[in-house]
Amino acid sequence: SPTFASKLRQLALPLAPLVQLTSGTVHPEFPQTLLSFWLLTDDQLDRLASFYHQRTPCQWTAHYPCPVSWPAGMGIEEKRRRIGRFIGLRGCESPLPTG
């Protein structure tokens, strides 16, 4: 179907890698495509946040273009939203609290 083909093309879109400030390297698990981003595991998301100085705040945390907080106890979808926002994906804003 055209809708399915369109979704496959969207998921195949490449993502620009983000380099670590201190080493200038890209994390080996950094997603290369939008599909790879959606397939990241909980542990991979934690490792990415650590590698890019977001999990444990330090002198480098705020020097990235879109730093994010990484509180303990987050579920995988919240982690995915935060990493998505961190790497510049649109639509990954954390939901506003209701009430």
PDB file of C-alpha atoms in Angstrom:
ATOM      1  CA  SER A   1       0.000   0.000   0.000  1.00  0.00           C
ATOM      2  CA  PRO A   2       1.162   3.584  -0.552  1.00  0.00           C
ATOM      3  CA  THR A   3       0.798   4.379   3.154  1.00  0.00           C
ATOM      4  CA  PHE A   4       3.031   1.463   4.140  1.00  0.00           C
ATOM      5  CA  ALA A   5       5.623   2.370   1.495  1.00  0.00           C
ATOM      6  CA  SER A   6       5.631   5.950   2.768  1.00  0.00           C
ATOM      7  CA  LYS A   7       6.179   4.776   6.357  1.00  0.00           C
ATOM      8  CA  LEU A   8       9.066   2.530   5.262  1.00  0.00           C
ATOM      9  CA  ARG A   9      10.719   5.463   3.485  1.00  0.00           C
ATOM     10  CA  GLN A  10      10.276   7.587   6.610  1.00  0.00           C
ATOM     11  CA  LEU A  11      11.811   4.937   8.883  1.00  0.00           C
ATOM     12  CA  ALA A  12      14.789   4.603   6.520  1.00  0.00           C
ATOM     13  CA  LEU A  13      15.690   8.290   6.896  1.00  0.00           C
ATOM     14  CA  PRO A  14      19.296   8.664   8.075  1.00  0.00           C
ATOM     15  CA  LEU A  15      20.076  10.460  11.325  1.00  0.00           C
ATOM     16  CA  ALA A  16      23.073  12.776  11.626  1.00  0.00           C
ATOM     17  CA  PRO A  17      25.430  11.418  14.282  1.00  0.00           C
ATOM     18  CA  LEU A  18      26.164  13.467  17.375  1.00  0.00           C
ATOM     19  CA  VAL A  19      29.771  13.564  18.574  1.00  0.00           C
ATOM     20  CA  GLN A  20      30.796  13.476  22.211  1.00  0.00           C
ATOM     21  CA  LEU A  21      32.255  16.798  23.324  1.00  0.00           C
ATOM     22  CA  THR A  22      35.258  15.359  25.134  1.00  0.00           C
ATOM     23  CA  SER A  23      36.407  12.740  22.606  1.00  0.00           C
ATOM     24  CA  GLY A  24      34.888  13.849  19.302  1.00  0.00           C
ATOM     25  CA  THR A  25      33.624  10.304  18.734  1.00  0.00           C
ATOM     26  CA  VAL A  26      30.154   8.959  18.007  1.00  0.00           C
ATOM     27  CA  HIS A  27      28.700   6.320  20.328  1.00  0.00           C
ATOM     28  CA  PRO A  28      28.750   2.936  18.519  1.00  0.00           C
ATOM     29  CA  GLU A  29      25.034   2.437  19.284  1.00  0.00           C
ATOM     30  CA  PHE A  30      23.964   5.862  17.999  1.00  0.00           C
ATOM     31  CA  PRO A  31      21.007   5.144  15.696  1.00  0.00           C
ATOM     32  CA  GLN A  32      21.825   5.525  12.015  1.00  0.00           C
ATOM     33  CA  THR A  33      18.187   5.640  10.888  1.00  0.00           C
ATOM     34  CA  LEU A  34      14.832   6.595  12.325  1.00  0.00           C
ATOM     35  CA  LEU A  35      13.971   2.882  12.544  1.00  0.00           C
ATOM     36  CA  SER A  36      17.131   2.233  14.577  1.00  0.00           C
ATOM     37  CA  PHE A  37      16.087   5.012  16.949  1.00  0.00           C
ATOM     38  CA  TRP A  38      12.684   3.383  17.554  1.00  0.00           C
ATOM     39  CA  LEU A  39      14.374   0.013  18.194  1.00  0.00           C
ATOM     40  CA  LEU A  40      16.788   1.253  20.899  1.00  0.00           C
ATOM     41  CA  THR A  41      16.496  -0.735  24.126  1.00  0.00           C
ATOM     42  CA  ASP A  42      16.238   0.677  27.635  1.00  0.00           C
ATOM     43  CA  ASP A  43      19.903  -0.162  28.288  1.00  0.00           C
ATOM     44  CA  GLN A  44      21.032   1.391  25.001  1.00  0.00           C
ATOM     45  CA  LEU A  45      19.182   4.613  25.831  1.00  0.00           C
ATOM     46  CA  ASP A  46      20.921   4.723  29.229  1.00  0.00           C
ATOM     47  CA  ARG A  47      24.312   4.121  27.597  1.00  0.00           C
ATOM     48  CA  LEU A  48      23.710   6.910  25.070  1.00  0.00           C
ATOM     49  CA  ALA A  49      22.681   9.314  27.847  1.00  0.00           C
ATOM     50  CA  SER A  50      25.823   8.421  29.808  1.00  0.00           C
ATOM     51  CA  PHE A  51      28.138   8.716  26.811  1.00  0.00           C
ATOM     52  CA  TYR A  52      26.807  12.167  25.947  1.00  0.00           C
ATOM     53  CA  HIS A  53      27.064  13.417  29.555  1.00  0.00           C
ATOM     54  CA  GLN A  54      23.304  13.557  30.155  1.00  0.00           C
ATOM     55  CA  ARG A  55      22.754  10.761  32.678  1.00  0.00           C
ATOM     56  CA  THR A  56      25.063  12.113  35.372  1.00  0.00           C
ATOM     57  CA  PRO A  57      25.368  15.913  35.177  1.00  0.00           C
ATOM     58  CA  CYS A  58      28.920  17.229  34.861  1.00  0.00           C
ATOM     59  CA  GLN A  59      30.748  20.224  33.403  1.00  0.00           C
ATOM     60  CA  TRP A  60      29.913  19.052  29.850  1.00  0.00           C
ATOM     61  CA  THR A  61      26.182  18.347  30.239  1.00  0.00           C
ATOM     62  CA  ALA A  62      24.895  21.815  29.339  1.00  0.00           C
ATOM     63  CA  HIS A  63      27.328  22.303  26.439  1.00  0.00           C
ATOM     64  CA  TYR A  64      25.330  20.100  24.061  1.00  0.00           C
ATOM     65  CA  PRO A  65      22.789  21.824  21.767  1.00  0.00           C
ATOM     66  CA  CYS A  66      19.736  20.424  23.602  1.00  0.00           C
ATOM     67  CA  PRO A  67      20.659  18.986  27.011  1.00  0.00           C
ATOM     68  CA  VAL A  68      18.088  16.861  28.844  1.00  0.00           C
ATOM     69  CA  SER A  69      17.645  15.783  32.441  1.00  0.00           C
ATOM     70  CA  TRP A  70      17.818  12.057  33.156  1.00  0.00           C
ATOM     71  CA  PRO A  71      16.010  11.317  36.429  1.00  0.00           C
ATOM     72  CA  ALA A  72      16.035   7.811  37.882  1.00  0.00           C
ATOM     73  CA  GLY A  73      12.962   5.670  37.400  1.00  0.00           C
ATOM     74  CA  MET A  74      11.973   6.775  33.885  1.00  0.00           C
ATOM     75  CA  GLY A  75      10.289   4.258  31.618  1.00  0.00           C
ATOM     76  CA  ILE A  76      11.634   3.413  28.183  1.00  0.00           C
ATOM     77  CA  GLU A  77       9.228   5.704  26.305  1.00  0.00           C
ATOM     78  CA  GLU A  78      10.220   8.719  28.422  1.00  0.00           C
ATOM     79  CA  LYS A  79      13.900   7.865  27.870  1.00  0.00           C
ATOM     80  CA  ARG A  80      13.251   7.569  24.135  1.00  0.00           C
ATOM     81  CA  ARG A  81      11.512  10.973  24.061  1.00  0.00           C
ATOM     82  CA  ARG A  82      14.399  12.584  25.926  1.00  0.00           C
ATOM     83  CA  ILE A  83      17.087  11.049  23.704  1.00  0.00           C
ATOM     84  CA  GLY A  84      15.029  11.999  20.640  1.00  0.00           C
ATOM     85  CA  ARG A  85      14.853  15.592  21.812  1.00  0.00           C
ATOM     86  CA  PHE A  86      18.561  15.497  22.681  1.00  0.00           C
ATOM     87  CA  ILE A  87      19.539  14.407  19.159  1.00  0.00           C
ATOM     88  CA  GLY A  88      17.157  16.878  17.508  1.00  0.00           C
ATOM     89  CA  LEU A  89      14.157  14.808  16.486  1.00  0.00           C
ATOM     90  CA  ARG A  90      10.926  16.755  16.167  1.00  0.00           C
ATOM     91  CA  GLY A  91       7.916  15.489  18.073  1.00  0.00           C
ATOM     92  CA  CYS A  92       9.937  14.140  20.994  1.00  0.00           C
ATOM     93  CA  GLU A  93       8.980  16.802  23.496  1.00  0.00           C
ATOM     94  CA  SER A  94       8.065  15.376  26.887  1.00  0.00           C
ATOM     95  CA  PRO A  95       4.336  15.612  27.538  1.00  0.00           C
ATOM     96  CA  LEU A  96       3.143  18.360  29.833  1.00  0.00           C
ATOM     97  CA  PRO A  97       1.701  17.251  33.162  1.00  0.00           C
ATOM     98  CA  THR A  98      -2.085  17.291  33.213  1.00  0.00           C
ATOM     99  CA  GLY A  99      -4.298  18.483  36.021  1.00  0.00           C
TER     100      GLY A  99
END
